[in-house]
Backbone as CSV, one residue per row, in Angstrom:
resi,resn,N_x,N_y,N_z,CA_x,CA_y,CA_z,C_x,C_y,C_z
1,MET,0.957,-0.873,-0.182,0.083,-0.078,-0.185,1.047,1.292,0.173
2,ASN,1.796,1.242,1.004,2.864,2.437,1.044,3.533,2.462,-0.541
3,ARG,4.075,1.386,-1.167,4.625,1.443,-2.418,3.680,2.258,-3.508
4,SER,2.138,2.113,-3.340,1.352,2.572,-4.226,1.214,3.984,-4.022
5,VAL,1.052,4.744,-2.849,1.086,5.650,-2.647,2.356,6.571,-3.310
6,ALA,3.334,6.100,-2.679,4.635,6.338,-3.065,4.581,6.586,-4.639
7,ILE,4.153,5.893,-5.340,4.102,5.905,-7.042,3.320,6.529,-7.428
8,LEU,1.880,6.870,-6.852,1.145,7.907,-7.278,1.644,9.439,-6.951
9,CYS,2.117,9.880,-5.426,2.838,10.968,-5.633,3.842,11.321,-6.465
10,PHE,4.672,10.443,-6.844,5.583,10.555,-7.570,5.034,11.061,-8.950
11,ALA,3.990,10.031,-9.506,3.347,10.504,-10.825,2.764,11.886,-10.817
12,ILE,2.007,12.397,-9.635,1.603,13.619,-9.410,2.758,14.615,-9.793
13,PHE,3.703,14.635,-8.921,4.665,15.390,-9.207,5.588,15.726,-10.336
14,LEU,5.661,14.698,-11.282,5.776,14.541,-12.373,4.989,15.120,-13.325
15,ALA,3.775,15.036,-13.120,2.638,15.514,-14.050,2.419,17.582,-13.891
16,MET,2.788,17.644,-12.318,2.882,19.176,-12.304,3.989,19.847,-12.695
17,ASP,5.090,19.156,-12.643,6.433,19.723,-13.317,6.329,19.743,-14.951
18,VAL,5.508,18.787,-15.579,5.772,18.755,-17.008,4.530,19.973,-17.478
19,PHE,3.484,20.060,-16.988,2.025,20.773,-17.012,2.448,22.477,-16.596
20,GLY,3.245,22.657,-15.573,3.013,24.108,-15.064,4.646,24.748,-15.146
21,GLN,4.907,24.588,-16.595,6.130,25.046,-17.100,6.193,26.408,-18.101
22,ALA,7.146,27.315,-18.242,6.820,28.262,-19.015,7.527,27.960,-20.399
23,GLN,7.183,28.596,-21.199,7.343,28.443,-22.597,7.328,29.484,-23.414
24,ILE,8.724,29.959,-24.009,9.239,30.970,-24.776,9.011,30.823,-25.872
25,GLU,8.035,31.579,-27.063,8.315,31.188,-28.540,8.371,32.749,-29.300
26,PHE,9.396,32.898,-29.671,9.414,34.047,-30.510,8.957,34.213,-31.885
27,ARG,8.895,35.698,-32.411,7.887,35.462,-33.403,8.577,35.104,-34.763
28,ASN,9.996,35.518,-34.685,10.932,35.208,-35.430,12.227,35.336,-34.630
29,THR,13.594,34.383,-35.292,14.759,34.314,-34.725,15.795,34.953,-35.245
30,LYS,15.615,35.722,-36.413,16.659,36.260,-37.307,15.689,37.127,-37.885
31,HIS,17.064,38.337,-38.106,16.813,39.412,-38.761,18.026,39.771,-39.760
32,ASN,17.729,40.465,-40.940,18.704,40.599,-41.705,18.609,42.592,-42.072
33,PHE,19.570,43.160,-41.786,19.271,44.366,-41.730,19.507,45.081,-43.208
34,GLY,20.041,44.043,-43.829,20.360,44.588,-45.291,21.648,45.181,-45.078
35,GLU,21.751,46.338,-46.375,22.971,47.273,-46.228,22.916,48.439,-45.353
36,ILE,23.723,48.754,-44.547,23.918,49.597,-43.592,25.412,50.531,-43.481
37,GLU,24.861,52.037,-43.292,26.276,52.670,-43.401,27.022,52.564,-42.417
38,GLU,28.253,52.355,-42.556,29.464,52.444,-40.982,29.111,53.700,-40.417
39,GLU,28.869,54.712,-40.975,28.849,56.245,-40.300,27.259,56.449,-39.791
40,GLY,26.543,55.732,-40.209,25.113,55.875,-39.585,24.959,55.305,-38.220
41,GLY,25.663,55.072,-37.687,25.487,54.784,-36.353,25.017,53.224,-35.986
42,PRO,24.766,53.158,-34.686,24.203,51.446,-34.253,22.568,51.731,-34.965
43,VAL,22.739,50.248,-35.067,21.167,49.804,-35.415,20.579,49.171,-34.577
44,LYS,19.209,49.113,-34.281,18.538,48.014,-33.521,17.621,47.132,-34.110
45,TYR,17.260,45.822,-33.441,16.098,45.312,-33.781,15.391,44.691,-32.668
46,THR,14.207,44.435,-32.420,13.672,44.133,-31.240,12.711,42.765,-31.751
47,PHE,13.346,41.882,-31.197,12.877,40.431,-31.346,11.580,40.255,-30.478
48,VAL,10.565,40.232,-30.413,9.228,39.722,-29.666,9.011,38.352,-29.760
49,PHE,8.778,37.779,-28.158,8.324,36.821,-27.868,6.994,36.678,-26.838
50,GLU,6.496,35.225,-26.817,5.531,35.525,-25.894,5.490,34.168,-24.855
51,ASN,5.387,34.220,-23.918,5.080,33.145,-22.922,3.897,32.248,-23.081
52,THR,4.279,31.114,-23.890,2.807,30.357,-24.422,2.903,29.295,-23.461
53,GLY,3.588,29.239,-21.958,3.800,27.961,-21.070,2.554,28.613,-20.082
54,ASP,2.671,27.692,-18.830,1.288,27.635,-17.756,2.266,28.501,-16.750
55,ASP,3.582,28.764,-16.815,3.764,29.544,-15.431,4.819,30.531,-15.972
56,THR,5.212,31.450,-15.072,5.956,32.413,-15.103,7.480,32.419,-16.135
57,LEU,7.483,33.268,-16.988,8.671,33.112,-17.402,9.945,34.071,-16.829
58,LYS,10.826,33.969,-16.913,11.985,34.835,-16.683,13.518,34.724,-17.562
59,ILE,13.808,35.970,-18.085,14.759,35.810,-19.179,15.811,35.952,-17.956
60,ASN,16.936,34.843,-17.714,18.076,34.954,-17.152,19.139,35.459,-17.405
61,ASN,19.425,35.624,-18.701,20.761,36.174,-19.419,20.482,36.540,-20.653
62,VAL,21.140,37.376,-21.510,21.264,37.233,-22.841,22.527,37.521,-23.270
63,ARG,23.147,36.775,-23.884,24.700,36.745,-24.009,24.858,36.705,-25.743
64,ALA,25.786,38.367,-25.864,25.747,38.354,-27.281,27.430,37.995,-27.713
65,SER,27.368,37.144,-29.103,28.676,36.508,-29.543,29.582,37.441,-29.687
66,CYS,29.736,38.950,-29.420,30.939,39.488,-29.811,30.541,41.138,-29.386
67,GLY,31.594,41.909,-29.053,31.498,43.193,-28.149,30.924,44.365,-29.214
68,CYS,30.355,43.967,-30.459,30.147,45.055,-31.292,28.538,44.800,-31.198
69,THR,27.914,43.966,-30.657,26.367,43.758,-30.469,26.105,43.739,-28.826
70,THR,25.259,44.935,-28.333,24.637,45.142,-27.085,22.981,44.512,-27.081
71,PRO,22.951,43.393,-26.055,21.571,43.124,-25.923,21.025,44.053,-24.730
72,ALA,19.571,44.055,-24.916,18.850,44.717,-23.702,17.397,43.913,-23.440
73,TRP,17.019,43.355,-22.565,15.577,42.626,-22.754,14.591,42.893,-21.849
74,THR,13.734,42.282,-21.714,12.680,42.555,-20.588,13.143,41.732,-19.143
75,LYS,13.254,42.628,-18.151,13.731,42.530,-17.022,12.621,41.508,-15.811
76,GLN,11.340,42.358,-16.074,10.388,41.721,-15.072,10.165,40.142,-15.511
77,ASN,9.345,39.481,-14.882,8.724,38.363,-15.191,7.957,38.580,-16.017
78,ILE,7.295,37.493,-16.806,6.516,37.721,-17.853,5.174,36.224,-17.619
79,LEU,4.151,36.749,-17.440,3.031,36.195,-16.870,2.766,35.203,-18.366
80,PRO,2.023,34.026,-17.917,1.510,33.447,-19.234,0.694,34.290,-19.966
81,GLY,0.730,34.002,-21.385,0.149,34.484,-22.426,0.641,36.489,-22.444
82,ASP,1.523,36.849,-21.731,2.066,38.136,-22.201,3.011,37.838,-23.012
83,THR,3.790,38.919,-23.185,4.864,39.518,-24.498,5.989,39.836,-23.701
84,GLY,7.167,39.694,-24.305,8.753,40.419,-23.718,9.263,40.825,-25.178
85,TYR,10.530,41.180,-25.163,11.409,41.597,-25.777,12.885,41.358,-25.578
86,VAL,13.662,41.277,-26.489,15.059,41.085,-26.746,15.367,41.927,-27.855
87,ILE,16.074,43.185,-27.184,16.762,43.874,-28.361,18.075,43.750,-28.792
88,ALA,18.442,43.691,-30.063,19.887,43.589,-30.597,20.341,45.001,-30.928
89,GLN,21.488,45.577,-30.624,21.755,46.419,-30.962,23.100,46.675,-31.581
90,TYR,23.775,46.511,-32.928,24.778,46.216,-33.766,25.685,47.648,-33.928
91,ASN,26.582,47.710,-33.692,27.645,49.080,-33.855,28.641,48.758,-35.146
92,PRO,27.983,49.432,-36.008,28.955,49.140,-37.311,30.204,49.975,-37.799
93,PHE,30.811,50.545,-36.635,31.824,51.498,-36.839,33.310,50.729,-36.874
94,ASN,34.084,50.965,-37.901,35.303,50.369,-38.016,34.671,48.689,-38.556
95,ARG,33.971,48.189,-38.921,33.526,47.101,-39.081,32.732,46.795,-40.683
96,PRO,33.648,47.339,-41.535,32.942,47.137,-42.954,32.678,45.522,-43.461
97,GLY,31.842,45.375,-44.530,31.695,44.016,-44.627,30.367,43.556,-44.094
98,GLY,30.165,42.307,-44.542,29.297,41.437,-43.805,29.492,40.801,-42.520
99,PHE,28.291,40.741,-42.026,28.299,39.951,-40.494,27.203,39.055,-40.234
100,ASN,27.575,38.402,-39.465,26.443,37.367,-38.843,26.873,37.391,-37.308
101,LYS,25.962,37.536,-36.452,26.169,37.849,-35.243,24.841,37.160,-34.325
102,SER,25.365,36.461,-33.218,24.332,35.759,-32.335,24.201,36.591,-30.985
103,LEU,22.870,36.135,-30.501,22.327,36.364,-28.998,21.946,35.216,-28.451
104,THR,22.592,34.888,-27.369,22.046,33.374,-26.804,21.335,33.842,-25.552
105,VAL,19.991,33.323,-25.555,18.855,33.975,-24.579,18.853,32.849,-23.537
106,SER,19.041,33.195,-22.396,19.265,31.442,-21.319,17.671,32.187,-20.336
107,THR,16.721,31.145,-20.240,15.558,31.433,-19.338,15.164,30.386,-18.633
108,ASN,14.281,30.232,-17.898,13.633,29.303,-17.219,12.441,28.227,-17.564
109,ALA,12.218,28.762,-19.205,11.578,27.907,-19.895,11.802,26.308,-20.178
110,GLU,11.066,25.500,-20.553,11.181,24.462,-21.021,12.327,23.925,-22.137
111,LYS,12.590,24.887,-23.036,13.399,24.842,-23.827,14.251,26.201,-23.382
112,GLN,15.471,26.225,-22.308,16.040,26.904,-21.487,16.825,28.058,-22.343
113,VAL,17.462,27.339,-23.764,18.525,28.127,-24.421,17.529,28.493,-25.607
114,THR,17.690,29.605,-26.247,17.378,30.113,-27.501,18.195,30.979,-28.481
115,THR,18.719,31.007,-29.672,19.756,31.465,-30.146,18.925,32.624,-31.085
116,LEU,19.417,33.761,-31.186,18.791,34.656,-31.920,19.929,35.119,-32.999
117,GLN,19.645,35.529,-34.093,20.522,36.062,-35.160,20.283,37.045,-36.103
118,ILE,21.471,38.011,-36.008,21.331,39.327,-36.613,22.190,39.141,-37.757
119,SER,21.856,39.631,-38.896,23.034,39.672,-40.089,22.856,41.119,-41.027
120,GLY,23.976,41.338,-41.657,23.844,42.410,-42.826,25.027,42.755,-43.409
121,LYS,25.211,43.760,-43.938,26.335,44.344,-44.942,26.546,45.661,-44.428
122,VAL,27.844,45.819,-43.923,28.252,47.312,-43.564,28.867,47.905,-44.546
123,LYS,28.532,48.803,-45.203,28.938,49.687,-46.790,30.121,50.725,-45.974
124,PRO,31.319,50.625,-46.390,31.981,51.340,-45.492,32.135,52.788,-45.685
125,LYS,32.505,53.563,-45.291,32.540,54.946,-45.193,33.372,55.500,-46.166
126,PRO,33.243,56.553,-46.723,34.245,57.141,-47.953,35.418,57.569,-47.267
127,LYS,36.620,57.248,-48.284,37.945,57.766,-47.515,38.068,58.898,-47.846
128,GLY,38.770,59.512,-47.255,39.059,61.236,-47.329,40.918,61.226,-47.046
129,PRO,41.401,62.701,-47.026,42.909,62.573,-47.088,43.404,62.258,-45.626
130,LYS,42.627,62.265,-44.567,42.712,61.793,-43.112,42.919,60.454,-43.201
131,ASP,42.064,59.592,-43.678,42.172,58.389,-43.499,43.466,57.800,-44.369
132,ASP,44.262,58.466,-45.287,45.235,58.244,-46.074,46.430,59.061,-45.296
133,PHE,46.403,60.010,-44.720,47.633,60.626,-44.025,47.051,60.910,-42.752
134,PRO,46.955,59.835,-41.793,46.458,59.874,-40.498,47.461,60.870,-39.477
135,THR,48.558,61.037,-39.599,49.601,61.486,-38.741,49.684,63.457,-38.994
136,PRO,49.305,63.992,-38.452,49.562,65.581,-38.677,50.878,65.775,-37.959
137,MET,51.504,66.635,-38.711,52.605,67.277,-38.162,52.613,68.877,-38.429
138,GLY,51.701,69.621,-37.693,51.747,71.098,-37.792,50.541,71.101,-39.243
139,ASP,51.014,71.880,-40.087,49.840,72.000,-41.101,50.252,70.688,-42.374
140,LEU,51.245,70.100,-41.839,51.668,68.610,-43.045,51.081,67.708,-42.284
141,ARG,50.103,66.616,-43.193,49.541,65.133,-42.658,50.593,64.334,-43.586
142,VAL,51.122,63.546,-42.930,52.097,62.229,-43.176,51.587,60.999,-42.677
143,LYS,51.730,59.738,-43.923,51.306,58.558,-43.744,51.839,57.848,-42.404
144,TYR,53.029,58.187,-41.900,53.572,57.437,-40.820,54.167,58.251,-39.970
145,ARG,54.249,58.154,-38.822,54.922,58.828,-37.950,56.392,59.388,-38.128
146,ALA,57.258,58.054,-38.586,58.620,58.167,-38.866,58.928,58.316,-40.198
147,LEU,59.269,59.068,-41.080,59.393,58.955,-42.521,60.482,57.848,-43.005
148,PRO,60.085,56.780,-43.781,60.922,55.809,-44.236,61.993,56.112,-45.402
149,LEU,63.121,56.638,-45.166,64.302,57.092,-46.139,65.123,56.298,-46.111
150,GLY,65.214,54.935,-45.700,66.012,54.269,-45.975,67.408,54.136,-45.299
151,ASN,68.696,53.564,-46.014,69.727,53.711,-45.713,70.295,55.001,-46.261
152,ILE,70.942,55.860,-45.056,71.366,57.254,-45.854,73.264,57.112,-45.692
153,THR,73.603,57.277,-46.696,75.455,57.295,-46.663,75.634,58.833,-46.723
154,ASN,76.927,58.959,-46.704,77.541,60.119,-47.589,78.378,59.587,-49.158
155,GLN,77.621,58.643,-49.459,78.536,58.193,-50.629,77.764,59.144,-52.176
156,GLY,76.775,59.956,-51.976,76.215,60.532,-52.872,74.726,61.157,-52.229
157,TRP,74.013,61.412,-53.459,72.910,61.796,-53.654,71.750,60.510,-53.155
158,LEU,70.892,60.716,-52.503,69.831,60.125,-52.091,68.487,60.673,-52.408
159,LYS,67.738,59.806,-53.541,66.653,60.253,-53.723,65.384,59.606,-53.363
160,ARG,64.132,59.974,-52.649,63.354,59.361,-52.349,61.955,59.788,-52.258
161,ASN,61.002,59.161,-53.179,59.520,60.018,-53.325,58.846,59.906,-52.085
162,LEU,58.232,60.868,-51.444,57.539,61.031,-50.223,56.222,61.494,-50.773
163,LYS,55.277,61.182,-49.837,53.846,61.568,-50.165,53.358,62.147,-48.781
164,PHE,52.281,63.545,-49.253,52.023,64.246,-47.990,51.139,64.994,-48.500
165,ILE,50.507,65.816,-47.529,49.208,66.516,-48.237,49.544,67.877,-46.957
166,ILE,49.263,69.154,-47.586,49.639,70.566,-46.698,48.374,71.196,-46.514
167,ARG,47.749,71.133,-45.517,46.468,72.471,-45.373,47.004,73.510,-45.496
168,VAL,46.285,74.171,-46.516,46.569,76.004,-46.865,45.508,76.626,-46.296
169,LYS,45.726,77.693,-45.221,44.740,78.402,-44.479,44.487,79.580,-45.541
170,ARG,43.510,80.299,-45.626,43.204,81.133,-46.602,42.596,82.422,-46.139
171,LYS,43.172,83.228,-46.325,42.718,84.348,-45.525,41.440,85.274,-45.966
């Protein structure tokens, strides 16, 4: 008799655990920003989800795959039937070309980990004189802090070509 009661209690405990869980369901798990400007600043996308389970949902953590992506998310508990969000912000500065980044969402749901993905292509900023000649020396801008003259001897004339730009102040 005691064994039957123990088995029945164990079965009820298992049933309560199965039916009383939170479940997270995202409307979509991927977003493509398309082509974005490097100088346009950070871009954001909001992933919306719903708690389709029978228990309260809690997002424990959201981890980005690199430092160029910053996550933000619903901090309070999400009741069954309510919605929440995970925001992915990507900073394209100094990152021209294609990108494919991920965010790992950890929750107390039945499926504890969900991966979200963002992708796109960063159009590089136009190059100007400051990009080609980054080192200022007064009104002169040079490519390198030290000028590459090679070996200098007293055996004759030395000819080297140097590239630089000069800023002219107009009155």
